[in-house]
Every structure is written in C-alpha cells, then in structure tokens.
Short mmCIF file of C-alpha atoms and ligand atoms in Angstrom, two decimals:
data_model
loop_
_atom_site.label_atom_id
_atom_site.label_comp_id
_atom_site.label_asym_id
_atom_site.label_seq_id
_atom_site.Cartn_x
_atom_site.Cartn_y
_atom_site.Cartn_z
CA MET C 1 100.42 99.80 96.22
CA THR C 2 100.70 96.90 98.68
CA VAL C 3 102.97 97.63 101.59
CA THR C 4 104.53 94.77 103.51
CA PRO C 5 104.70 95.59 107.20
CA PRO C 6 108.22 95.43 108.64
CA ARG C 7 109.02 92.32 110.69
CA PRO C 8 109.53 92.69 114.45
CA GLN C 9 113.08 93.71 115.33
CA LYS C 10 115.35 93.46 118.31
CA ILE C 11 115.12 96.33 120.79
CA SER C 12 118.12 97.01 122.95
CA PRO C 13 117.00 96.82 126.61
CA ARG C 14 118.98 99.94 127.56
CA VAL C 15 119.81 102.78 125.19
CA THR C 16 123.04 104.56 126.02
CA SER C 17 125.19 107.27 124.50
CA PHE C 18 127.49 106.53 121.57
CA ILE C 19 130.79 108.38 121.92
CA ASP C 20 134.00 108.23 119.90
CA GLY C 21 132.79 105.38 117.75
CA ALA C 22 131.50 103.09 120.52
CA PRO C 23 128.42 102.73 122.73
CA ILE C 24 128.66 103.40 126.46
CA PRO C 25 128.28 99.90 128.02
CA ALA C 26 124.67 98.93 128.75
CA ASP C 27 125.46 98.21 132.40
CA ALA C 28 127.07 101.61 133.11
CA PRO C 29 125.51 103.29 136.14
CA GLY C 30 123.17 106.21 135.47
CA HIS C 31 119.64 107.57 135.62
CA ASP C 32 117.13 105.58 133.57
CA ILE C 33 114.03 106.89 131.80
CA PRO C 34 111.46 104.38 130.46
CA VAL C 35 110.93 104.34 126.70
CA VAL C 36 107.26 103.55 126.15
CA ASP C 37 105.30 102.12 123.23
CA PRO C 38 102.44 104.62 122.63
CA THR C 39 100.29 101.89 121.05
CA THR C 40 100.40 99.37 123.91
CA GLU C 41 101.54 101.68 126.76
CA GLU C 42 104.18 99.04 127.57
CA THR C 43 107.80 99.83 128.35
CA LEU C 44 110.01 98.99 125.38
CA SER C 45 113.42 99.85 126.80
CA GLN C 46 115.22 102.13 129.23
CA LEU C 47 117.08 105.25 128.21
CA ARG C 48 120.20 105.89 130.25
CA GLU C 49 120.51 109.64 130.56
CA ALA C 50 123.82 111.31 129.72
CA ASP C 51 124.84 113.75 132.45
CA ALA C 52 127.04 116.83 131.99
CA ALA C 53 130.25 114.76 132.32
CA GLU C 54 129.15 112.42 129.56
CA VAL C 55 128.16 115.34 127.34
CA ASP C 56 131.62 116.75 127.98
CA ALA C 57 133.19 113.44 126.84
CA ALA C 58 131.06 113.54 123.67
CA VAL C 59 132.03 117.14 122.90
CA ARG C 60 135.70 116.32 123.50
CA SER C 61 135.43 113.40 121.09
CA ALA C 62 133.85 115.63 118.43
CA ARG C 63 136.49 118.28 119.14
CA ARG C 64 139.34 115.77 118.68
CA ALA C 65 137.79 114.47 115.47
CA PHE C 66 137.59 118.03 114.22
CA ASP C 67 140.90 119.41 115.46
CA GLU C 68 143.08 116.35 114.80
CA GLY C 69 141.06 113.71 112.96
CA PRO C 70 140.90 112.81 109.29
CA TRP C 71 137.32 113.99 108.62
CA PRO C 72 137.80 117.74 107.97
CA ARG C 73 141.10 117.10 106.17
CA MET C 74 139.87 114.25 104.00
CA ASP C 75 139.73 114.54 100.23
CA ILE C 76 136.13 115.39 99.39
CA ASN C 77 135.77 112.29 97.22
CA ALA C 78 136.76 110.06 100.14
CA ARG C 79 134.32 111.88 102.44
CA LYS C 80 131.61 111.56 99.82
CA ASP C 81 132.29 107.82 99.46
CA ILE C 82 131.76 107.39 103.19
CA LEU C 83 128.52 109.39 103.08
CA TYR C 84 127.28 107.28 100.16
CA SER C 85 128.17 104.18 102.15
CA VAL C 86 126.13 105.66 105.04
CA ARG C 87 123.21 106.10 102.63
CA ASP C 88 123.50 102.52 101.39
CA HIS C 89 123.78 101.02 104.87
CA LEU C 90 120.80 103.02 106.10
CA ARG C 91 118.79 101.75 103.14
CA LYS C 92 119.87 98.20 103.93
CA HIS C 93 118.53 98.67 107.46
CA ALA C 94 115.34 100.41 106.31
CA GLU C 95 113.03 97.69 107.62
CA GLU C 96 114.64 97.65 111.07
CA LEU C 97 114.67 101.43 111.36
CA ALA C 98 111.07 101.76 110.16
CA TRP C 99 109.87 99.19 112.69
CA LEU C 100 111.69 100.91 115.56
CA GLU C 101 110.28 104.29 114.57
CA CYS C 102 106.68 103.00 114.27
CA LYS C 103 106.97 101.27 117.65
CA ASN C 104 108.54 104.17 119.52
CA VAL C 105 106.78 107.15 117.93
CA GLY C 106 103.43 105.65 116.90
CA LEU C 107 103.58 107.14 113.41
CA PRO C 108 101.74 105.22 110.71
CA LEU C 109 103.92 103.05 108.54
CA SER C 110 103.14 105.14 105.43
CA SER C 111 104.73 108.22 107.06
CA VAL C 112 107.66 106.27 108.44
CA LEU C 113 108.54 104.58 105.14
CA TRP C 114 108.78 108.04 103.60
CA HIS C 115 110.93 109.31 106.50
CA VAL C 116 113.33 106.39 106.12
CA GLN C 117 113.83 107.17 102.44
CA ARG C 118 114.33 110.83 103.28
CA MET C 119 116.93 109.97 105.95
CA ALA C 120 119.10 108.12 103.42
CA ARG C 121 118.54 110.77 100.74
CA ASN C 122 119.60 113.58 103.12
CA PHE C 123 123.13 112.16 103.37
CA GLU C 124 123.40 111.65 99.62
CA PHE C 125 122.10 115.11 98.81
CA PHE C 126 124.35 117.08 101.17
CA ALA C 127 127.38 114.97 100.19
CA GLU C 128 126.77 116.27 96.66
CA VAL C 129 126.40 119.82 97.92
CA ALA C 130 129.70 119.62 99.81
CA SER C 131 131.50 118.14 96.83
CA THR C 132 130.37 120.92 94.50
CA ALA C 133 130.86 123.79 96.98
CA HIS C 134 133.47 126.28 95.86
CA GLY C 135 135.17 129.49 96.80
CA GLU C 136 135.77 132.75 94.98
CA THR C 137 138.74 134.63 93.57
CA TYR C 138 139.21 138.35 93.02
CA SER C 139 141.95 139.75 90.81
CA GLN C 140 140.56 143.21 90.06
CA THR C 141 143.00 145.00 92.35
CA SER C 142 146.19 145.07 90.32
CA GLY C 143 149.08 143.17 91.79
CA PHE C 144 146.92 141.04 94.08
CA LEU C 145 145.04 137.80 93.94
CA THR C 146 142.46 137.30 96.67
CA VAL C 147 141.20 133.77 97.22
CA VAL C 148 138.10 133.10 99.30
CA THR C 149 137.92 129.57 100.65
CA ARG C 150 135.28 127.82 102.70
CA GLU C 151 136.29 125.89 105.75
CA PRO C 152 134.21 123.73 108.07
CA LYS C 153 133.03 125.67 111.10
CA GLY C 154 133.80 123.10 113.80
CA VAL C 155 131.74 121.11 116.29
CA ALA C 156 127.96 121.37 116.22
CA GLY C 157 125.52 120.64 119.02
CA VAL C 158 122.55 119.17 117.21
CA ILE C 159 119.16 118.73 118.89
CA ALA C 160 116.13 117.02 117.38
CA PRO C 161 112.44 116.54 118.30
CA TRP C 162 110.31 113.39 118.61
CA ASN C 163 107.75 113.87 115.85
CA ALA C 164 109.87 112.45 113.00
CA PRO C 165 113.13 111.34 114.64
CA LEU C 166 114.84 109.73 111.65
CA ALA C 167 113.96 112.37 109.07
CA LEU C 168 114.72 115.32 111.33
CA SER C 169 117.84 114.02 113.13
CA SER C 170 119.30 112.94 109.81
CA MET C 171 118.53 116.33 108.31
CA ARG C 172 120.32 118.09 111.14
CA VAL C 173 123.38 115.81 110.87
CA ALA C 174 123.40 115.66 107.06
CA THR C 175 123.43 119.44 106.67
CA CYS C 176 126.44 119.59 109.02
CA ILE C 177 129.01 116.80 108.61
CA PRO C 178 129.49 116.69 104.81
CA PHE C 179 131.26 120.07 105.00
CA GLY C 180 133.88 118.56 107.35
CA ASN C 181 132.25 119.44 110.65
CA THR C 182 131.73 117.02 113.52
CA CYS C 183 128.79 116.93 115.91
CA VAL C 184 127.10 115.76 119.06
CA LEU C 185 123.49 114.75 118.42
CA LYS C 186 120.80 114.72 121.09
CA PRO C 187 117.50 113.23 119.96
CA SER C 188 114.32 113.52 122.00
CA GLU C 189 114.25 111.57 125.24
CA TYR C 190 110.83 110.17 124.22
CA THR C 191 112.03 108.59 120.99
CA PRO C 192 115.64 107.41 121.14
CA LEU C 193 115.29 103.94 119.59
CA SER C 194 115.47 104.52 115.84
CA VAL C 195 118.04 107.33 116.04
CA SER C 196 120.40 105.29 118.27
CA ARG C 197 120.31 102.52 115.71
CA MET C 198 120.80 105.06 112.88
CA VAL C 199 124.02 106.27 114.52
CA GLU C 200 125.30 102.70 114.98
CA VAL C 201 124.56 101.89 111.33
CA MET C 202 126.41 105.04 110.22
CA HIS C 203 129.50 103.72 112.00
CA GLU C 204 129.06 100.24 110.49
CA ALA C 205 129.15 102.09 107.16
CA GLY C 206 132.62 103.45 107.88
CA LEU C 207 132.04 106.84 109.50
CA PRO C 208 135.23 107.65 111.47
CA PRO C 209 134.88 107.74 115.28
CA GLY C 210 134.02 111.11 116.78
CA VAL C 211 132.37 112.61 113.70
CA VAL C 212 128.87 111.88 115.05
CA ASN C 213 128.49 111.36 118.78
CA LEU C 214 125.13 110.63 120.34
CA VAL C 215 123.95 111.65 123.80
CA ASN C 216 120.53 110.70 125.13
CA GLY C 217 118.55 112.40 127.83
CA ARG C 218 116.13 115.15 128.78
CA GLY C 219 116.45 118.65 127.37
CA SER C 220 116.91 120.24 130.79
CA VAL C 221 119.83 117.91 131.61
CA THR C 222 121.58 116.55 128.53
CA GLY C 223 120.36 119.16 126.05
CA ASP C 224 121.25 122.11 128.25
CA ALA C 225 124.71 120.66 129.02
CA LEU C 226 125.31 120.38 125.28
CA VAL C 227 124.10 123.85 124.29
CA SER C 228 126.04 125.56 127.09
CA HIS C 229 129.26 123.60 126.49
CA PRO C 230 132.10 125.98 125.53
CA GLY C 231 133.58 123.33 123.20
CA ILE C 232 130.85 123.60 120.58
CA ASP C 233 131.00 126.13 117.76
CA MET C 234 127.32 126.25 116.71
CA VAL C 235 123.90 124.82 117.46
CA GLY C 236 121.42 123.26 115.04
CA PHE C 237 118.00 122.84 116.62
CA THR C 238 114.64 121.52 115.47
CA GLY C 239 111.83 121.69 118.01
CA GLY C 240 109.36 123.96 119.73
CA THR C 241 109.50 127.76 119.71
CA ALA C 242 109.79 128.12 123.51
CA THR C 243 112.72 125.69 123.58
CA GLY C 244 114.31 127.44 120.60
CA ARG C 245 114.12 130.73 122.46
CA ALA C 246 115.84 129.23 125.54
CA ILE C 247 118.51 127.57 123.40
CA ALA C 248 119.21 130.76 121.44
CA ALA C 249 119.60 132.66 124.74
CA THR C 250 122.09 130.12 126.10
CA ALA C 251 124.02 129.95 122.84
CA GLY C 252 123.97 133.74 122.60
CA ARG C 253 125.72 134.07 125.95
CA ASN C 254 128.60 132.06 124.47
CA LEU C 255 128.29 133.84 121.10
CA LYS C 256 127.52 130.59 119.29
CA PRO C 257 125.43 130.89 116.12
CA VAL C 258 122.14 129.00 116.01
CA ALA C 259 120.01 127.58 113.22
CA LEU C 260 116.47 127.08 114.51
CA GLU C 261 113.60 125.17 112.87
CA LEU C 262 110.63 125.83 115.14
CA GLY C 263 106.87 125.56 115.40
CA GLY C 264 103.99 126.67 113.21
CA LYS C 265 100.28 127.42 113.04
CA SER C 266 99.97 127.36 109.31
CA ALA C 267 96.97 128.51 107.34
CA ASN C 268 95.49 126.20 104.74
CA ILE C 269 93.42 128.57 102.61
CA ILE C 270 90.58 127.12 100.55
CA PHE C 271 89.13 129.55 98.00
CA GLU C 272 85.84 129.12 96.15
CA SER C 273 87.95 128.97 92.98
CA ALA C 274 89.68 125.76 94.15
CA ASP C 275 89.17 122.24 92.86
CA LEU C 276 87.23 121.35 96.00
CA GLU C 277 87.75 117.58 95.85
CA ARG C 278 91.49 118.05 95.79
CA ALA C 279 91.37 120.82 98.38
CA LEU C 280 89.41 118.52 100.70
CA ASP C 281 91.98 115.73 100.31
CA GLY C 282 94.73 118.30 100.86
CA ALA C 283 93.12 119.77 103.97
CA LEU C 284 92.71 116.30 105.52
CA ALA C 285 96.30 115.34 104.66
CA GLY C 286 97.54 118.69 105.93
CA ILE C 287 96.21 118.22 109.45
CA TYR C 288 96.01 114.44 109.90
CA GLY C 289 99.30 113.44 108.22
CA ASN C 290 101.98 112.20 110.64
CA ASN C 291 99.24 111.96 113.34
CA GLY C 292 98.94 115.75 113.13
CA GLN C 293 102.30 115.98 114.84
CA GLN C 294 104.12 118.03 112.26
CA CYS C 295 105.51 121.53 112.30
CA LEU C 296 104.11 122.12 108.85
CA ALA C 297 100.56 120.96 109.62
CA GLY C 298 97.88 123.02 107.92
CA SER C 299 96.19 123.45 111.29
CA ARG C 300 94.20 126.65 110.63
CA ILE C 301 91.87 125.83 107.76
CA LEU C 302 90.50 129.04 106.27
CA VAL C 303 87.48 128.41 104.03
CA GLN C 304 85.77 131.03 101.89
CA ARG C 305 82.25 131.64 103.15
CA GLY C 306 80.32 130.55 100.02
CA ILE C 307 81.66 127.00 100.21
CA ALA C 308 82.36 126.77 103.93
CA ASP C 309 79.30 124.85 105.20
CA ARG C 310 79.51 122.07 102.62
CA PHE C 311 83.32 121.85 102.76
CA ILE C 312 83.40 121.62 106.55
CA GLU C 313 80.56 119.09 106.59
CA ARG C 314 82.45 116.85 104.19
CA PHE C 315 85.70 117.29 106.12
CA VAL C 316 83.90 116.18 109.30
CA GLU C 317 82.35 113.15 107.56
CA ARG C 318 85.77 112.04 106.32
CA SER C 319 87.36 112.70 109.72
CA ARG C 320 84.87 110.31 111.34
CA ASN C 321 85.85 107.55 108.89
CA ILE C 322 89.59 107.77 109.50
CA ARG C 323 91.14 104.45 110.51
CA LEU C 324 92.91 104.63 113.86
CA GLY C 325 95.05 101.67 114.80
CA ASP C 326 98.37 99.93 115.10
CA PRO C 327 100.92 102.10 113.29
CA LEU C 328 102.50 98.96 111.84
CA ASP C 329 99.28 98.01 110.06
CA PRO C 330 99.53 99.47 106.53
CA ALA C 331 95.79 100.27 106.66
CA THR C 332 96.19 102.61 109.64
CA GLU C 333 95.77 106.30 108.87
CA ILE C 334 96.36 107.75 112.34
CA GLY C 335 98.31 106.08 115.14
CA PRO C 336 98.57 107.00 118.81
CA LEU C 337 100.03 110.32 119.93
CA CYS C 338 103.63 110.01 121.01
CA PHE C 339 103.28 110.07 124.81
CA ARG C 340 100.61 110.38 127.48
CA GLY C 341 101.40 113.98 128.48
CA HIS C 342 101.18 115.05 124.86
CA MET C 343 97.84 113.29 124.35
CA GLU C 344 96.46 115.04 127.44
CA ARG C 345 97.73 118.40 126.20
CA VAL C 346 96.12 117.96 122.78
CA LEU C 347 92.83 116.87 124.37
CA SER C 348 92.86 119.88 126.68
CA TYR C 349 92.38 122.09 123.63
CA ALA C 350 88.80 120.83 123.26
CA ASP C 351 87.97 122.71 126.48
CA VAL C 352 90.15 125.65 125.46
CA ALA C 353 88.18 125.84 122.21
CA ARG C 354 84.79 125.75 123.99
CA ALA C 355 85.92 128.43 126.46
CA ASP C 356 86.78 130.72 123.54
CA GLY C 357 83.38 130.19 121.93
CA ALA C 358 84.52 127.72 119.26
CA ARG C 359 82.15 124.94 118.16
CA LEU C 360 83.38 121.36 118.47
CA LEU C 361 82.49 119.73 115.15
CA THR C 362 83.83 116.24 115.81
CA GLY C 363 86.20 114.36 118.11
CA GLY C 364 87.73 116.09 121.11
CA ARG C 365 87.86 112.84 123.11
CA ARG C 366 90.22 110.00 123.75
CA ALA C 367 89.34 107.19 121.34
CA THR C 368 87.63 104.13 122.80
CA GLU C 369 88.79 101.95 119.93
CA PRO C 370 91.67 100.94 120.07
CA ALA C 371 91.08 100.46 123.78
CA ARG C 372 94.74 100.84 124.70
CA GLY C 373 97.21 103.44 123.56
CA TRP C 374 97.24 107.21 123.36
CA PHE C 375 94.72 107.57 120.58
CA ILE C 376 92.45 110.54 120.21
CA GLU C 377 89.52 110.92 117.85
CA PRO C 378 90.36 113.11 114.84
CA THR C 379 89.10 116.49 115.96
CA ALA C 380 87.77 119.59 114.22
CA VAL C 381 86.48 122.85 115.68
CA LEU C 382 85.03 126.00 114.13
CA ALA C 383 86.56 129.09 115.73
CA PRO C 384 84.63 132.35 116.12
CA ASP C 385 87.65 134.36 114.95
CA ASN C 386 91.42 134.24 114.67
CA ASP C 387 91.89 135.46 118.26
CA ALA C 388 90.77 132.12 119.70
CA ARG C 389 93.64 130.23 121.32
CA VAL C 390 93.05 127.29 118.97
CA CYS C 391 93.98 129.66 116.13
CA ARG C 392 97.04 131.09 117.84
CA GLU C 393 98.72 128.14 119.57
CA GLU C 394 100.35 125.12 118.04
CA ILE C 395 98.37 122.06 119.19
CA PHE C 396 100.48 119.47 117.36
CA GLY C 397 97.93 116.70 116.99
CA PRO C 398 95.04 115.59 114.77
CA PHE C 399 93.12 118.75 115.69
CA ALA C 400 91.84 120.98 112.88
CA THR C 401 90.66 124.53 113.49
CA PHE C 402 88.32 126.04 110.90
CA LEU C 403 87.77 129.73 110.22
CA THR C 404 85.70 131.32 107.48
CA PHE C 405 86.58 134.39 105.41
CA ASP C 406 84.95 136.57 102.76
CA THR C 407 87.58 138.11 100.51
CA LEU C 408 91.10 137.48 99.31
CA ASP C 409 92.28 140.40 101.46
CA ASP C 410 90.66 138.82 104.53
CA ALA C 411 92.32 135.48 103.82
CA ILE C 412 95.78 137.01 103.53
CA ARG C 413 95.28 139.15 106.63
CA ILE C 414 94.13 136.19 108.73
CA ALA C 415 96.89 133.92 107.41
CA ASN C 416 99.52 136.52 108.34
CA ASP C 417 97.95 137.30 111.72
CA SER C 418 100.12 134.79 113.56
CA ARG C 419 103.37 134.86 115.44
CA PHE C 420 104.44 131.89 113.32
CA GLY C 421 105.40 131.87 109.64
CA LEU C 422 106.59 128.40 108.72
CA VAL C 423 104.42 127.36 105.76
CA ASN C 424 101.03 128.14 104.21
CA TYR C 425 98.87 126.18 101.78
CA VAL C 426 96.74 127.82 99.09
CA TRP C 427 94.01 126.04 97.11
CA SER C 428 92.70 127.94 94.08
CA ASP C 429 92.62 127.56 90.31
CA ASP C 430 92.53 131.33 89.83
CA LEU C 431 96.00 132.55 88.94
CA PRO C 432 95.71 136.15 90.25
CA THR C 433 94.45 134.78 93.59
CA VAL C 434 97.36 132.37 93.81
CA MET C 435 99.87 135.05 92.86
CA ARG C 436 98.57 137.54 95.44
CA CYS C 437 98.85 134.86 98.11
CA THR C 438 102.36 133.77 97.18
CA ARG C 439 103.50 137.38 97.15
CA GLU C 440 101.89 138.53 100.38
CA ILE C 441 101.95 135.55 102.66
CA ARG C 442 104.66 135.85 105.30
CA ALA C 443 105.93 132.29 105.51
CA GLY C 444 109.03 130.34 104.50
CA THR C 445 107.11 128.02 102.16
CA VAL C 446 103.86 128.39 100.24
CA TRP C 447 102.40 125.21 98.80
CA VAL C 448 99.91 125.84 95.99
CA ASN C 449 97.32 123.15 95.26
CA THR C 450 99.45 120.49 96.85
CA PRO C 451 99.97 119.03 100.27
CA LEU C 452 103.50 118.94 101.68
CA MET C 453 106.14 118.47 98.96
CA ARG C 454 109.67 118.78 100.26
CA GLU C 455 112.12 119.98 97.60
CA LEU C 456 115.55 119.44 99.12
CA ARG C 457 117.10 121.85 96.63
CA ALA C 458 115.01 124.73 98.01
CA PRO C 459 115.54 126.34 101.41
CA PHE C 460 113.19 125.27 104.19
CA GLY C 461 112.58 127.26 107.36
CA GLY C 462 110.39 129.85 108.95
CA PHE C 463 109.63 133.54 109.10
CA LYS C 464 108.92 135.17 112.49
CA GLU C 465 108.84 132.80 115.48
CA SER C 466 109.04 129.72 113.25
CA GLY C 467 112.79 129.89 113.11
CA ILE C 468 116.09 131.43 112.25
CA GLY C 469 117.92 130.24 109.15
CA ARG C 470 117.05 127.71 106.49
CA ASP C 471 117.97 124.11 105.70
CA GLY C 472 119.03 124.02 102.08
CA PRO C 473 122.09 123.65 99.90
CA GLN C 474 123.28 127.27 99.94
CA THR C 475 121.89 128.20 103.35
CA SER C 476 123.33 125.15 105.12
CA LEU C 477 126.66 125.70 103.39
CA ASP C 478 126.63 129.28 104.66
CA PHE C 479 125.74 128.26 108.21
CA PHE C 480 128.12 125.31 108.52
CA THR C 481 131.20 126.83 106.89
CA GLU C 482 133.43 129.79 107.60
CA LEU C 483 134.71 132.02 104.82
CA LYS C 484 138.39 132.85 104.72
CA SER C 485 139.91 135.53 102.47
CA THR C 486 143.56 134.97 101.64
CA ILE C 487 145.27 137.92 99.98
CA ILE C 488 148.37 137.15 97.95
CA PRO C 489 150.54 139.74 96.16
CA ILE C 490 151.50 138.80 92.64
CA ASP C 491 154.73 140.84 92.87
CA PRO C 492 156.57 141.79 96.06
CA VAL C 493 154.54 144.56 97.79
CA LYS C 494 156.11 147.97 98.22
CA MET C 495 156.17 148.72 101.93
CA HIS C 496 157.05 151.69 104.08
CA ARG C 497 160.09 150.64 106.12
CA TYR C 498 159.29 151.88 109.64
CA GLY C 499 162.40 153.00 111.50
CA ALA C 500 164.69 152.27 108.55
P1 NAD K 601 110.81 120.44 122.17
O1 NAD K 601 111.20 121.82 121.89
O2 NAD K 601 110.09 120.12 123.42
O3 NAD K 601 112.08 119.47 122.18
C1 NAD K 601 112.96 119.39 121.08
C2 NAD K 601 114.30 118.89 121.57
O4 NAD K 601 114.88 119.87 122.42
C3 NAD K 601 114.24 117.60 122.40
O5 NAD K 601 115.36 116.80 122.07
C4 NAD K 601 114.35 118.12 123.82
O6 NAD K 601 114.88 117.18 124.72
C5 NAD K 601 115.32 119.28 123.63
N1 NAD K 601 115.28 120.31 124.68
C6 NAD K 601 114.23 120.70 125.44
N2 NAD K 601 114.62 121.68 126.29
C7 NAD K 601 115.92 121.92 126.05
C8 NAD K 601 116.89 122.83 126.61
N3 NAD K 601 116.57 123.69 127.56
N4 NAD K 601 118.14 122.81 126.12
C9 NAD K 601 118.48 121.96 125.13
N5 NAD K 601 117.62 121.05 124.58
C10 NAD K 601 116.36 121.05 125.02
O7 NAD K 601 110.00 119.98 120.89
P2 NAD K 601 109.28 118.61 120.66
O8 NAD K 601 108.05 118.59 121.53
O9 NAD K 601 110.26 117.49 120.76
O10 NAD K 601 108.87 118.74 119.12
C11 NAD K 601 107.75 119.39 118.70
C12 NAD K 601 108.06 120.80 118.25
O11 NAD K 601 109.06 120.80 117.23
C13 NAD K 601 106.85 121.48 117.63
O12 NAD K 601 106.77 122.81 118.08
C14 NAD K 601 107.16 121.46 116.14
O13 NAD K 601 106.51 122.44 115.39
C15 NAD K 601 108.64 121.61 116.14
N6 NAD K 601 109.21 121.11 114.88
C16 NAD K 601 109.71 122.01 113.97
C17 NAD K 601 110.19 121.57 112.74
C18 NAD K 601 110.70 122.52 111.68
O14 NAD K 601 111.36 122.07 110.75
N7 NAD K 601 110.43 123.81 111.78
C19 NAD K 601 110.18 120.20 112.46
C20 NAD K 601 109.66 119.33 113.41
C21 NAD K 601 109.19 119.79 114.63
#
C-alpha cells in the first residue's frame, strides 16, 4: 500500500491550557518548557506550564459542566450525535494530527496513522457503549419494585503518557465522557502538540465547554495539582508503574478511585512447534513497533533451546537491516526516541546488560546515521537468566532481551516470574501448548500467533504491577458510573407509627 506522507502543518508557537471551551491566551505569563523535535533536536514550540491555580480553574470548569451543565443531563442521542461529530472532525483533521504526532513524538508514520484511526474510533465505540448501557429492576420482593440506575460519576482527572499521545489520551477521555462525566486531561509535557490540537478540534465539533479541559505541564507540578485536587471524583492514568503508585497514594488519601494502565515486561514465547517465519516477524514487530516505546512490547523473547541459535541469529540479521530515519518518511521503520533523557536511559541498559553477564548481540549504541536526532541502533541482548535487570525492568525502547528455555513448564514459569503482567505473546501451532499457556499465564492479554491486535470490545489492562482496572465496555462503564438503587413500594407500606 502506498502511503502519502502528511503535508507540513502549522505549529502553534506556545501551547497553553484549554479551559471552559477556550485556550488560555498565548501571551499569558507563565513558566515555559521547550517542546523539541526528536528527529532534528530543534525546538518546535514552547509549552506554558499550568500551575496549581490554573489546574483549579480547569477543575472548577469541569465541575460546573458536571454539576450545572447540559452534558450529564443531555438525552443520550444528543450526546451521541456530538461524539459522532467529534469522530468525524478528528478524521477530517487526520493529516494535521498525524503530522504533529510524528514531529513531536518521533513515531513512524505507519504507527501514527493507526493511532489516528484509533483515536476517532474510541469516541465512536464508547458513544455506542453509553447509548446501550442499562440498569436493572427487581420485583421479586412482593409489594416493591427496585430500580437500579447508572449515573455518571463526576469529574475525572485524566493523565496520559508520551508514547502514543493521541491513541492513549483519546482512550482515557473516550472511556469517561460518553457516560456523562466531565474531565481535566493532562498529557505528557514532552508531547503536547497533537493532543492540544485534538482538544481544539473536539470543541470545533460541538463539544460543550467544560466537558474536556486541558492542562499542560510536568507531572510534579500540573499532574500532582490535578490528582490532589479535592474537586475531582476519580483518576484515570496511563503511564509508568512508579508514577501510578504515587498517583494511587495521593488519590487514596482523598478516597478517589483510580484506574491505572501501567508498564510491562512482557514475554514473547517462541516454541519449537511455532511457524518460525511468522514468529520471527512477530518477535520483531513486538519489540520494534512504535520505536519499542510501548507498554505491550514483547521485550523478553523466550526461545525454546532447539531453535534458539538459528532464531536469534535471524532476528539479529533482520535487526541490522531495519531502516532508521525521518518518522514522516513512509519507508522508516524506527524513528528517534522521544527525548534525549529517554535515549540515554535506554542506552544505559547496554552496560547494565553487560554487568549482569548478558551478551550484546547487536546495537547498544547511538546510531551514527541519521547523524542528528535521538536514534539508537536496534538492540538485542542474550541474558544469562531471568534475574538479569534487562529481564526485570521495563526499558521502553528498541531493545530486545532474549532468554532460552527447555520445556513448556520452564516457559510458563519464566513468563510469570515478573512483577508485571500486562500482556504475553505465544507462538506455537500445538494446541495443548497454546492452551496451557493461555490458562497459566498471569497477564491481562495473551496474544496467540499474532502481534498486537487490539479488540476494543474486550477488556484491556494488567495483572500485578501492570495496573488496576481495565479499559473496556463493561469495565469502563463500571468505573465511570455510579449505581443507584431506588426502592419504590407498589402499595402504601405498612409502618410502625412511633409515638402514635
Ligand atoms: P510517566 O509515568 O513518566 O508519565 C505519565 C504521565 O504522568 C505524564 O503525563 C506525566 O507528566 C505524569 N506524571 C508524572 N508524575 C506525576 C505525578 N506525580 N502526579 C501526576 N502526574 C504525573 O510515563 P511515561 O514515561 O510518560 O510513559 C511511559 C510509561 O507508560 C511506560 O511505563 C509504559 O509502559 C506506560 N504505558 C502503559 C500503557 C498501558 O496501557 N498499560 C500504555 C502506554 C504506556
């Protein structure tokens, strides 16, 4: 398929918050943080950080929209029409949004085009879920009818990471607002450009003011002010496990429920019984897709001993041929990492690996071609065992760690020997092997003989330290709505008349 690269778009010179249906003026005083292009290392824009007072204004706007505004009270068909209009407007701006995301995040165009489609689809899908949600009635107790209704929960603080800003911010917002909630969204301070534009476009599509407010800034300033604000009713967070832990602690002090989508160190298990050509393609896609910066990366590749040498050799050969380059070039397979500090962190794991006795198979260095930008060579190491830090810690880059195993029991034990439990991949054409894995693997998703396939109808989230809760039709409905039981007597109730 030929892909036409998006045309260059306008970048606003200063990205501000968007509160109560309008942007904060670009010349408002405030602390600025440079927004940098990871491909050229040039400054693209400035992000004006929202301080605690501005976060307070955003929460108040969301509160007003929830407590007094039309959104939670609107007929579901009218709300759905607006969400469909949001979908259509986002699709109309797909080229602009894709360009901004490639520029700011450095993700290859192929990933970004998929994220842009997902962003629009998220709003459509959860609009449908909200419009078909229903309550319950109980009439078994004679003389009474009990009606259980679902009501929106209130104002959400919604925090998103930098590795797929449009797909993940939209997911967080789309699971929340269709049920009648309002929110304050804080994207990552590294990647505000596409999400700021997404929020503007949502308002151009007819979203009422205050339903989605945007605040930009660092986690320690803007994010913390949002999570600790007493005016929010719940927190939806996608990001790292350490941050999730801090956010859950803050929210817990205020007794606010949290939904957390966190990190992973997922096993990609290749059995001798697999179709090895497909497994090889799947292993490469699993770790190098999205520049390796994905929570669901298959970053621990477990290969059965009988096929390990040849499989790893071929993986390394293919890794060396991967095309690094401008993310806007459709031929690019891996772009730059998102920011300098992240590139340095990923590269530091080459030394970590050596110190733990792992063998560097390829890469482990900053790329010399392209000469500019935060590119690293696709990297693979062979770990001595699953205790090595490269097997235990999320590296979040194009950095594959191989391990070998002998038996099915070994594979399952190693896969489960992790504090994470987000996803696992299994490659085998032997049904009993596949079934044992799907039954015994402790992870929120098991992909069998396929790379990532996101089924929006199914819940997505992690076991163990990979998260709390699930994104999905029923699970998001449960998290973002309150249940109310209304008990109505059919005939007047006989009552004891105290003091009569
Ligand atoms: P991060 O945890 O550093 O930051 C995520 C967001 O939290 C950012 O917006 C950041 O500004 C904010 N933040 C940081 N400290 C905060 C605080 N104290 N209070 C409030 N907000 C705060 O994560 P990241 O580096 O942006 O993203 C990468 C991580 O996200 C990886 O661990 C990855 O696995 C995870 N992730 C998980 C999923 C999933 O669905 N499970 C999806 C994508 C990414």
